[in-house]
Tab-separated table of C-alpha atoms in Angstrom:
chain	number	residue	atom	x	y	z
A	24	MET	CA	-0.407	-17.857	-2.889
A	25	GLN	CA	-3.741	-18.521	-4.554
A	26	ILE	CA	-6.927	-16.571	-3.874
A	27	ALA	CA	-10.142	-18.203	-5.123
A	28	ILE	CA	-13.271	-16.124	-5.682
A	29	LEU	CA	-16.346	-18.366	-5.942
A	30	LEU	CA	-18.865	-17.359	-8.602
A	31	HIS	CA	-22.385	-18.738	-8.272
A	32	PRO	CA	-25.597	-18.058	-10.221
A	33	GLY	CA	-27.405	-14.953	-9.016
A	34	LEU	CA	-24.408	-13.477	-7.230
A	35	THR	CA	-24.101	-9.769	-6.539
A	36	ALA	CA	-21.221	-8.798	-8.813
A	37	LEU	CA	-19.700	-6.168	-6.513
A	38	ASP	CA	-19.464	-8.710	-3.661
A	39	ALA	CA	-16.931	-10.576	-5.791
A	40	VAL	CA	-15.284	-7.847	-7.853
A	41	GLY	CA	-14.792	-5.348	-5.013
A	42	PRO	CA	-12.496	-7.425	-2.815
A	43	ALA	CA	-10.950	-9.245	-5.787
A	44	GLU	CA	-9.867	-5.927	-7.281
A	45	LEU	CA	-7.843	-5.141	-4.172
A	46	LEU	CA	-6.639	-8.628	-3.217
A	47	GLN	CA	-5.260	-9.428	-6.668
A	48	ARG	CA	-2.921	-6.434	-6.465
A	49	MET	CA	-0.853	-8.104	-3.770
A	50	PRO	CA	2.488	-9.054	-5.332
A	51	GLY	CA	3.054	-12.765	-5.829
A	52	ASN	CA	-0.512	-13.941	-5.659
A	53	GLU	CA	-2.753	-15.553	-8.258
A	54	THR	CA	-6.418	-14.599	-7.959
A	55	VAL	CA	-8.749	-16.990	-9.775
A	56	PHE	CA	-12.476	-16.901	-10.358
A	57	VAL	CA	-13.931	-20.358	-9.865
A	58	ALA	CA	-17.384	-21.863	-10.404
A	59	ARG	CA	-19.067	-25.259	-10.510
A	60	GLU	CA	-17.949	-25.287	-14.151
A	61	ALA	CA	-15.654	-22.795	-15.864
A	62	GLY	CA	-17.558	-20.286	-17.981
A	63	PRO	CA	-20.047	-17.443	-17.620
A	64	VAL	CA	-22.032	-17.029	-14.400
A	65	ARG	CA	-25.039	-14.725	-14.422
A	66	ASN	CA	-25.495	-12.011	-11.793
A	67	ASP	CA	-28.518	-11.196	-9.649
A	68	GLN	CA	-29.634	-8.358	-11.925
A	69	ASP	CA	-29.560	-10.637	-14.982
A	70	ASN	CA	-27.606	-8.011	-16.913
A	71	LEU	CA	-24.006	-9.186	-16.524
A	72	SER	CA	-22.100	-12.444	-16.600
A	73	LEU	CA	-18.705	-12.896	-14.981
A	74	VAL	CA	-16.607	-15.615	-16.567
A	75	ALA	CA	-15.074	-18.147	-14.188
A	76	GLY	CA	-11.671	-19.231	-15.424
A	77	ARG	CA	-11.608	-22.434	-13.383
A	78	SER	CA	-13.951	-25.189	-12.314
A	79	LEU	CA	-14.159	-26.243	-8.677
A	80	ALA	CA	-12.330	-29.441	-9.580
A	81	GLU	CA	-9.363	-27.403	-10.802
A	82	VAL	CA	-8.928	-25.430	-7.587
A	83	THR	CA	-8.134	-27.746	-4.732
A	84	ARG	CA	-5.826	-25.866	-2.368
A	85	PRO	CA	-6.474	-22.122	-2.423
A	86	ASP	CA	-4.879	-20.145	0.385
A	87	VAL	CA	-7.843	-17.792	0.524
A	88	VAL	CA	-11.404	-18.568	-0.506
A	89	LEU	CA	-14.025	-15.833	-0.829
A	90	VAL	CA	-17.755	-16.476	-1.161
A	91	PRO	CA	-19.806	-13.528	-2.437
A	92	GLY	CA	-23.497	-13.206	-1.687
A	93	GLY	CA	-26.620	-12.481	-3.615
A	94	PRO	CA	-30.287	-11.846	-2.999
A	95	ASP	CA	-31.089	-15.554	-3.184
A	96	VAL	CA	-28.262	-17.902	-2.265
A	97	ARG	CA	-30.494	-20.863	-1.427
A	98	ALA	CA	-29.513	-22.881	-4.514
A	99	THR	CA	-25.816	-22.413	-3.749
A	100	ALA	CA	-26.302	-23.091	-0.050
A	101	ASP	CA	-28.105	-26.321	-0.961
A	102	ASP	CA	-25.676	-27.434	-3.680
A	103	PRO	CA	-23.788	-30.497	-2.401
A	104	VAL	CA	-20.996	-30.028	-4.947
A	105	VAL	CA	-20.318	-26.497	-3.768
A	106	GLN	CA	-20.681	-27.449	-0.133
A	107	ASP	CA	-18.297	-30.403	-0.441
A	108	TRP	CA	-15.777	-28.174	-2.217
A	109	LEU	CA	-15.987	-25.490	0.464
A	110	ARG	CA	-15.471	-27.998	3.264
A	111	ALA	CA	-12.578	-29.622	1.394
A	112	VAL	CA	-10.668	-26.433	0.592
A	113	ASP	CA	-11.375	-25.006	4.046
A	114	ARG	CA	-9.162	-27.729	5.532
A	115	THR	CA	-6.076	-26.021	4.125
A	116	THR	CA	-7.019	-22.372	3.661
A	117	THR	CA	-5.275	-19.604	5.522
A	118	TRP	CA	-8.454	-17.523	5.359
A	119	THR	CA	-12.025	-18.607	4.575
A	120	THR	CA	-14.075	-15.519	3.834
A	121	SER	CA	-17.421	-14.198	2.652
A	122	VAL	CA	-19.158	-10.996	1.662
A	123	CYS	CA	-22.820	-10.192	2.313
A	124	THR	CA	-25.046	-13.302	2.209
A	125	GLY	CA	-22.045	-15.367	1.172
A	126	SER	CA	-21.810	-16.100	4.894
A	127	LEU	CA	-25.092	-18.027	4.587
A	128	VAL	CA	-23.324	-20.334	2.132
A	129	LEU	CA	-20.454	-20.819	4.583
A	130	GLY	CA	-23.022	-21.346	7.317
A	131	ALA	CA	-24.823	-24.004	5.290
A	132	ALA	CA	-21.476	-25.793	4.931
A	133	GLY	CA	-21.226	-25.877	8.704
A	134	LEU	CA	-18.170	-23.656	8.789
A	135	LEU	CA	-19.541	-20.894	11.022
A	136	THR	CA	-21.103	-22.901	13.820
A	137	GLY	CA	-20.445	-21.160	17.114
A	138	ARG	CA	-18.473	-18.432	15.404
A	139	ARG	CA	-18.967	-14.680	15.431
A	140	ALA	CA	-19.821	-13.632	11.898
A	141	THR	CA	-21.729	-11.091	9.853
A	142	THR	CA	-23.800	-10.753	6.708
A	143	HIS	CA	-26.132	-8.262	5.031
A	144	TRP	CA	-28.019	-6.445	7.811
A	145	LEU	CA	-31.319	-7.860	6.569
A	146	ALA	CA	-30.043	-11.449	6.790
A	147	ARG	CA	-28.674	-11.587	10.347
A	148	ASP	CA	-31.527	-13.764	11.625
A	149	ARG	CA	-30.957	-16.231	8.862
A	150	LEU	CA	-27.226	-16.378	9.638
A	151	ALA	CA	-28.100	-17.176	13.249
A	152	GLY	CA	-30.149	-20.078	11.897
A	153	TYR	CA	-26.880	-21.712	10.855
A	154	GLY	CA	-25.524	-21.590	14.390
A	155	ALA	CA	-23.372	-18.491	13.906
A	156	GLU	CA	-23.407	-15.518	16.245
A	157	PRO	CA	-24.257	-12.502	14.061
A	158	THR	CA	-22.719	-9.168	14.941
A	159	GLY	CA	-23.357	-5.686	13.633
A	160	GLU	CA	-19.701	-5.116	12.773
A	161	ARG	CA	-18.647	-4.430	9.207
A	162	VAL	CA	-15.830	-6.982	9.103
A	163	VAL	CA	-15.631	-9.849	11.591
A	164	PHE	CA	-12.585	-12.019	12.231
A	165	ASP	CA	-13.079	-15.261	14.180
A	166	GLY	CA	-10.003	-17.411	13.817
A	167	LYS	CA	-9.412	-17.844	10.122
A	168	TYR	CA	-13.040	-17.105	9.253
A	169	VAL	CA	-13.593	-13.578	8.024
A	170	THR	CA	-17.040	-12.330	7.116
A	171	ALA	CA	-18.089	-8.942	5.808
A	172	ALA	CA	-21.446	-7.180	5.935
A	173	GLY	CA	-23.457	-6.201	2.857
A	174	VAL	CA	-22.108	-5.781	-0.690
A	175	SER	CA	-19.607	-2.887	-0.484
A	176	SER	CA	-18.090	-4.097	2.789
A	177	GLY	CA	-15.984	-6.623	0.934
A	178	ILE	CA	-13.634	-3.800	-0.016
A	179	ASP	CA	-12.923	-3.032	3.632
A	180	MET	CA	-12.484	-6.747	4.307
A	181	ALA	CA	-9.935	-6.949	1.499
A	182	LEU	CA	-7.837	-4.195	3.081
A	183	HIS	CA	-7.888	-5.991	6.425
A	184	LEU	CA	-6.788	-9.212	4.724
A	185	LEU	CA	-4.058	-7.468	2.738
A	186	GLY	CA	-2.634	-6.112	5.971
A	187	ARG	CA	-2.497	-9.594	7.454
A	188	LEU	CA	-1.162	-11.194	4.273
A	189	GLY	CA	1.356	-8.612	3.142
A	190	GLY	CA	1.759	-6.035	5.881
A	191	ASP	CA	0.319	-2.594	6.527
A	192	ASP	CA	2.366	-0.754	3.898
A	193	MET	CA	1.431	-3.173	1.137
A	194	ALA	CA	-2.221	-2.719	2.067
A	195	ARG	CA	-1.779	1.060	2.051
A	196	ILE	CA	-0.206	0.933	-1.418
A	197	VAL	CA	-3.208	-0.998	-2.711
A	198	GLN	CA	-5.549	1.506	-1.039
A	199	LEU	CA	-3.657	4.362	-2.708
A	200	MET	CA	-3.566	2.762	-6.149
A	201	THR	CA	-7.312	2.046	-6.000
A	202	GLU	CA	-7.875	5.515	-4.519
A	203	TYR	CA	-10.064	4.098	-1.767
A	204	ASP	CA	-10.670	7.366	0.040
A	205	PRO	CA	-14.430	7.077	0.453
A	206	GLN	CA	-16.489	10.262	0.421
A	207	PRO	CA	-20.115	9.202	0.167
A	208	PRO	CA	-22.439	12.207	-0.157
A	209	TYR	CA	-24.920	10.590	2.265
A	210	ASP	CA	-24.476	8.865	5.607
A	211	ALA	CA	-27.075	6.139	5.265
A	212	GLY	CA	-24.910	3.057	4.807
A	213	SER	CA	-26.042	1.120	7.850
A	214	PRO	CA	-29.359	0.663	9.653
A	215	ASP	CA	-27.892	2.548	12.623
A	216	LYS	CA	-27.197	5.613	10.482
A	217	ALA	CA	-29.958	5.732	7.875
A	218	PRO	CA	-33.209	7.596	8.611
A	219	ALA	CA	-35.657	5.273	10.384
A	220	HIS	CA	-38.339	5.539	7.711
A	221	LEU	CA	-35.873	4.322	5.076
A	222	VAL	CA	-34.766	1.416	7.264
A	223	ASP	CA	-38.433	0.507	7.718
A	224	PHE	CA	-39.017	0.763	3.978
A	225	CYS	CA	-36.155	-1.642	3.300
A	226	ARG	CA	-37.401	-4.063	5.949
A	227	THR	CA	-40.949	-4.131	4.650
A	228	GLU	CA	-40.481	-3.696	0.907
A	229	LEU	CA	-36.997	-4.953	0.072
A	230	ALA	CA	-36.201	-7.679	2.609
A	231	THR	CA	-37.154	-10.375	0.130
A	232	HIS	CA	-34.400	-9.021	-2.112
A	233	VAL	CA	-31.943	-10.335	0.437
A	234	ASP	CA	-33.766	-13.297	1.965
A	235	PRO	CA	-36.472	-14.758	-0.253
A	236	ALA	CA	-37.190	-17.417	2.350
A	237	GLY	CA	-37.604	-14.899	5.153
B	11	MET	CA	-34.070	5.368	-18.509
B	12	GLN	CA	-31.098	3.477	-19.871
B	13	ILE	CA	-27.630	3.439	-18.283
B	14	ALA	CA	-24.833	2.142	-20.519
B	15	ILE	CA	-21.590	0.860	-19.009
B	16	LEU	CA	-18.854	0.650	-21.649
B	17	LEU	CA	-16.639	-2.434	-21.437
B	18	HIS	CA	-13.284	-2.256	-23.206
B	19	PRO	CA	-10.306	-4.651	-23.287
B	20	GLY	CA	-8.020	-4.225	-20.299
B	21	LEU	CA	-10.554	-2.391	-18.181
B	22	THR	CA	-10.331	-2.345	-14.398
B	23	ALA	CA	-13.365	-4.411	-13.415
B	24	LEU	CA	-14.237	-2.455	-10.271
B	25	ASP	CA	-14.379	0.804	-12.259
B	26	ALA	CA	-17.375	-0.653	-14.095
B	27	VAL	CA	-18.967	-2.967	-11.534
B	28	GLY	CA	-18.795	-0.572	-8.564
B	29	PRO	CA	-20.977	2.206	-9.935
B	30	ALA	CA	-23.112	-0.208	-11.983
B	31	GLU	CA	-24.010	-2.127	-8.827
B	32	LEU	CA	-25.489	1.013	-7.285
B	33	LEU	CA	-26.931	2.693	-10.379
B	34	GLN	CA	-28.834	-0.369	-11.535
B	35	ARG	CA	-30.779	-0.441	-8.267
B	36	MET	CA	-32.636	2.729	-9.178
B	37	PRO	CA	-36.240	1.753	-9.903
B	38	GLY	CA	-37.297	1.999	-13.528
B	39	ASN	CA	-33.894	1.957	-15.150
B	40	GLU	CA	-32.238	-0.548	-17.432
B	41	THR	CA	-28.475	-0.854	-16.943
B	42	VAL	CA	-26.702	-2.460	-19.888
B	43	PHE	CA	-23.092	-3.480	-20.403
B	44	VAL	CA	-21.996	-2.555	-23.900
B	45	ALA	CA	-18.838	-3.210	-25.921
B	46	ARG	CA	-17.615	-2.913	-29.494
B	47	GLU	CA	-19.192	-6.337	-29.975
B	48	ALA	CA	-21.398	-8.192	-27.498
B	49	GLY	CA	-19.528	-10.929	-25.642
B	50	PRO	CA	-16.711	-11.355	-23.137
B	51	VAL	CA	-14.277	-8.508	-22.482
B	52	ARG	CA	-11.044	-9.286	-20.628
B	53	ASN	CA	-9.940	-7.245	-17.621
B	54	ASP	CA	-6.569	-5.646	-16.894
B	55	GLN	CA	-5.447	-8.502	-14.638
B	56	ASP	CA	-6.203	-11.072	-17.342
B	57	ASN	CA	-8.091	-13.187	-14.820
B	58	LEU	CA	-11.727	-12.194	-15.425
B	59	SER	CA	-13.973	-11.483	-18.371
B	60	LEU	CA	-17.143	-9.431	-18.091
B	61	VAL	CA	-19.731	-10.262	-20.719
B	62	ALA	CA	-21.203	-7.296	-22.594
B	63	GLY	CA	-24.858	-7.924	-23.389
B	64	ARG	CA	-24.996	-5.361	-26.187
B	65	SER	CA	-22.856	-4.090	-29.021
B	66	LEU	CA	-22.284	-0.375	-29.487
B	67	ALA	CA	-24.569	-0.489	-32.516
B	68	GLU	CA	-27.433	-1.711	-30.322
B	69	VAL	CA	-27.184	1.137	-27.815
B	70	THR	CA	-27.841	4.430	-29.518
B	71	ARG	CA	-29.577	6.661	-26.979
B	72	PRO	CA	-28.525	5.876	-23.416
B	73	ASP	CA	-29.492	8.475	-20.812
B	74	VAL	CA	-26.287	7.841	-18.893
B	75	VAL	CA	-23.020	6.566	-20.293
B	76	LEU	CA	-20.169	5.458	-18.044
B	77	VAL	CA	-16.604	4.833	-19.226
B	78	PRO	CA	-14.431	2.824	-16.836
B	79	GLY	CA	-10.659	3.072	-16.874
B	80	GLY	CA	-7.764	0.700	-16.926
B	81	PRO	CA	-3.981	0.790	-16.688
B	82	ASP	CA	-3.661	1.161	-20.464
B	83	VAL	CA	-6.590	2.806	-22.225
B	84	ARG	CA	-4.622	3.883	-25.302
B	85	ALA	CA	-6.224	1.337	-27.615
B	86	THR	CA	-9.702	2.427	-26.529
B	87	ALA	CA	-8.810	6.107	-26.673
B	88	ASP	CA	-7.529	5.581	-30.220
B	89	ASP	CA	-10.415	3.399	-31.413
B	90	PRO	CA	-12.437	5.418	-33.947
B	91	VAL	CA	-15.491	3.165	-33.527
B	92	VAL	CA	-15.582	3.762	-29.783
B	93	GLN	CA	-14.847	7.452	-30.187
B	94	ASP	CA	-17.580	7.930	-32.790
B	95	TRP	CA	-20.031	6.094	-30.563
B	96	LEU	CA	-19.159	8.217	-27.534
B	97	ARG	CA	-19.575	11.453	-29.471
B	98	ALA	CA	-22.867	10.241	-30.958
B	99	VAL	CA	-24.486	9.110	-27.700
B	100	ASP	CA	-23.159	12.163	-25.867
B	101	ARG	CA	-25.439	14.361	-27.986
B	102	THR	CA	-28.482	13.028	-26.123
B	103	THR	CA	-27.210	11.817	-22.763
B	104	THR	CA	-28.339	13.345	-19.502
B	105	TRP	CA	-24.995	12.450	-17.941
B	106	THR	CA	-21.723	11.481	-19.603
B	107	THR	CA	-19.444	9.965	-16.984
B	108	SER	CA	-16.182	8.196	-16.335
B	109	VAL	CA	-14.229	6.464	-13.599
B	110	CYS	CA	-10.433	6.538	-13.219
B	111	THR	CA	-8.621	6.739	-16.569
B	112	GLY	CA	-11.967	6.431	-18.337
B	113	SER	CA	-11.763	10.215	-18.432
B	114	LEU	CA	-8.789	9.891	-20.808
B	115	VAL	CA	-11.125	8.100	-23.220
B	116	LEU	CA	-13.676	10.907	-22.911
B	117	GLY	CA	-10.845	13.379	-23.342
B	118	ALA	CA	-9.652	11.665	-26.507
B	119	ALA	CA	-13.200	11.994	-27.857
B	120	GLY	CA	-12.934	15.725	-27.293
B	121	LEU	CA	-15.680	15.784	-24.697
B	122	LEU	CA	-13.717	17.319	-21.823
B	123	THR	CA	-12.027	20.234	-23.548
B	124	GLY	CA	-12.015	23.217	-21.215
B	125	ARG	CA	-13.896	21.291	-18.564
B	126	ARG	CA	-12.972	20.602	-14.959
B	127	ALA	CA	-12.485	16.861	-14.616
B	128	THR	CA	-10.595	14.199	-12.727
B	129	THR	CA	-8.940	10.815	-13.186
B	130	HIS	CA	-6.603	8.468	-11.334
B	131	TRP	CA	-4.177	10.646	-9.355
B	132	LEU	CA	-1.245	9.313	-11.390
B	133	ALA	CA	-2.883	10.317	-14.705
B	134	ARG	CA	-3.748	13.966	-14.079
B	135	ASP	CA	-1.021	15.285	-16.376
B	136	ARG	CA	-2.241	13.076	-19.166
B	137	LEU	CA	-5.812	14.296	-18.673
B	138	ALA	CA	-4.569	17.855	-18.993
B	139	GLY	CA	-3.075	16.829	-22.322
B	140	TYR	CA	-6.621	16.463	-23.651
B	141	GLY	CA	-7.451	20.049	-22.764
B	142	ALA	CA	-9.274	19.278	-19.534
B	143	GLU	CA	-8.590	21.039	-16.238
B	144	PRO	CA	-7.711	18.275	-13.760
B	145	THR	CA	-8.715	18.718	-10.146
B	146	GLY	CA	-7.867	16.755	-7.037
B	147	GLU	CA	-11.518	16.231	-6.131
B	148	ARG	CA	-12.961	12.742	-5.894
B	149	VAL	CA	-16.035	13.404	-8.022
B	150	VAL	CA	-16.217	16.367	-10.402
B	151	PHE	CA	-19.378	17.732	-12.013
B	152	ASP	CA	-19.000	20.144	-14.929
B	153	GLY	CA	-22.316	20.528	-16.683
B	154	LYS	CA	-23.461	17.060	-17.627
B	155	TYR	CA	-19.913	15.672	-17.524
B	156	VAL	CA	-19.128	13.766	-14.347
B	157	THR	CA	-15.718	12.264	-13.743
B	158	ALA	CA	-14.481	10.261	-10.783
B	159	ALA	CA	-10.959	9.690	-9.496
B	160	GLY	CA	-9.276	6.272	-9.297
B	161	VAL	CA	-11.055	2.897	-9.279
B	162	SER	CA	-13.154	2.878	-6.077
B	163	SER	CA	-14.330	6.472	-6.527
B	164	GLY	CA	-16.957	5.331	-9.008
B	165	ILE	CA	-19.079	4.177	-6.087
B	166	ASP	CA	-19.186	7.692	-4.655
B	167	MET	CA	-19.957	9.057	-8.120
B	168	ALA	CA	-22.866	6.635	-8.427
B	169	LEU	CA	-24.403	7.934	-5.197
B	170	HIS	CA	-24.099	11.514	-6.416
B	171	LEU	CA	-25.781	10.551	-9.690
B	172	LEU	CA	-28.539	8.614	-7.943
B	173	GLY	CA	-29.348	11.692	-5.891
B	174	ARG	CA	-29.671	13.781	-9.044
B	175	LEU	CA	-31.607	11.111	-10.937
B	176	GLY	CA	-33.943	9.832	-8.257
B	177	GLY	CA	-33.684	12.083	-5.234
B	178	ASP	CA	-31.789	11.934	-1.969
B	179	ASP	CA	-33.939	9.278	-0.311
B	180	MET	CA	-33.661	6.916	-3.255
B	181	ALA	CA	-29.890	7.328	-3.151
B	182	ARG	CA	-29.906	6.688	0.605
B	183	ILE	CA	-31.941	3.496	0.128
B	184	VAL	CA	-29.378	2.235	-2.378
B	185	GLN	CA	-26.572	3.151	0.030
B	186	LEU	CA	-28.333	1.241	2.810
B	187	MET	CA	-29.061	-1.835	0.697
B	188	THR	CA	-25.452	-1.985	-0.495
B	189	GLU	CA	-24.282	-1.223	3.064
B	190	TYR	CA	-21.931	1.467	1.829
B	191	ASP	CA	-20.708	2.587	5.241
B	192	PRO	CA	-16.980	2.617	4.507
B	193	GLN	CA	-14.609	1.780	7.335
B	194	PRO	CA	-11.181	1.316	5.767
B	195	PRO	CA	-8.605	0.195	8.330
B	196	TYR	CA	-6.024	2.566	6.824
B	197	ASP	CA	-6.203	6.196	5.727
B	198	ALA	CA	-4.005	6.033	2.649
B	199	GLY	CA	-6.548	6.382	-0.130
B	200	SER	CA	-5.223	9.577	-1.686
B	201	PRO	CA	-1.777	11.039	-2.289
B	202	ASP	CA	-2.603	13.773	0.230
B	203	LYS	CA	-3.232	11.227	2.971
B	204	ALA	CA	-0.848	8.333	2.302
B	205	PRO	CA	2.663	8.348	3.793
B	206	ALA	CA	5.042	10.217	1.481
B	207	HIS	CA	7.363	7.255	0.937
B	208	LEU	CA	4.446	5.175	-0.339
B	209	VAL	CA	3.309	7.945	-2.677
B	210	ASP	CA	6.863	8.135	-3.993
B	211	PHE	CA	6.964	4.367	-4.433
B	212	CYS	CA	3.789	4.459	-6.500
B	213	ARG	CA	5.094	7.338	-8.613
B	214	THR	CA	8.397	5.672	-9.357
B	215	GLU	CA	7.467	1.981	-9.470
B	216	LEU	CA	3.795	1.786	-10.369
B	217	ALA	CA	3.051	4.844	-12.506
B	218	THR	CA	3.346	2.809	-15.679
B	219	HIS	CA	0.474	0.683	-14.359
B	220	VAL	CA	-1.740	3.698	-14.910
B	221	ASP	CA	-0.084	5.482	-17.783
B	222	PRO	CA	2.125	3.269	-19.947
B	223	ALA	CA	2.856	6.222	-22.213
B	224	GLY	CA	3.927	8.438	-19.330
């Protein structure tokens, strides 16, 4: 089994590394980091590069593909090479997945039309613009298309996928070995839970960090 | 304010990228990835390199230092250049921190002697070997020394640190923007919660993935 994590310029590193860290622990799988060309890909904060080991041309039949997001995915969503690759590999994937605004890239490829899906909470309108039906759930399964909400949600998505791919106990072993027993000291991780004035602040001051075109 | 994330060969990528993703969102800080030499550093799975932007020599007075772990940190714990750097920067840090077996590296530098601290649940005995007092807590503060348990716990540690560095509302905004509203589909993230037969499996079959010397 091959799991392909797409790296694209300006990605949010945790969108990729979070789920990859869990998925790659499944016995018998090869997890590869793939980009338009092999080599370093810069993150959204411009302080870290992740090195893709493979070019798109080298990864033609992954079983799972995962598209991370970033604050500005327009260039990736508009890149015909990336879009053609996504549509091509999607024909044979078991699971086609995204984290955060990675779903906008899948949407631009036409893969989420008419499907229930999710994205970063500040980008739901934009996801709807691609013909998807945005939900407020953290992880959304619609057929073989699996989308996760913002940034950290990819870790939860990975556990769901591990359960489907390798069974509940294998997923639990990975959860235990990565000590994923979350204990956040605040309860502000979704717009339904955070104080209203902070949600408003994010909407008015930080929305362009997620959707520059919005 | 400068936050320095130490990259070392064989690190667990999520140990570094998880907390960095949250910490770097604090306004007014510079988060840098630092290694013995600037350039790519290979992860424990041998499928991803993270590129350090700075050498140790270039980062002399970080306010926060964070040491990620990995399944085999012996080479880093024994590296006199790394150890000298950690002891030198520790003299002026506000917070000296670690994730997972990163605490073994701090312990080897003599920075946790007599302090309450934590690590990956399979490495607690080894942490005690450095004179620390291991606890089963997920995030442990002892003075300016902050240690987190295995892998994913660095994200919780980052939120605690953000609260201390920038206030509760700033930490909540970062939690909201990274949508850290964990909803794992299993409850097996600690040895106290996972089914006993899976804990036993990890102890007997996977312990060497955390502590090759054990």
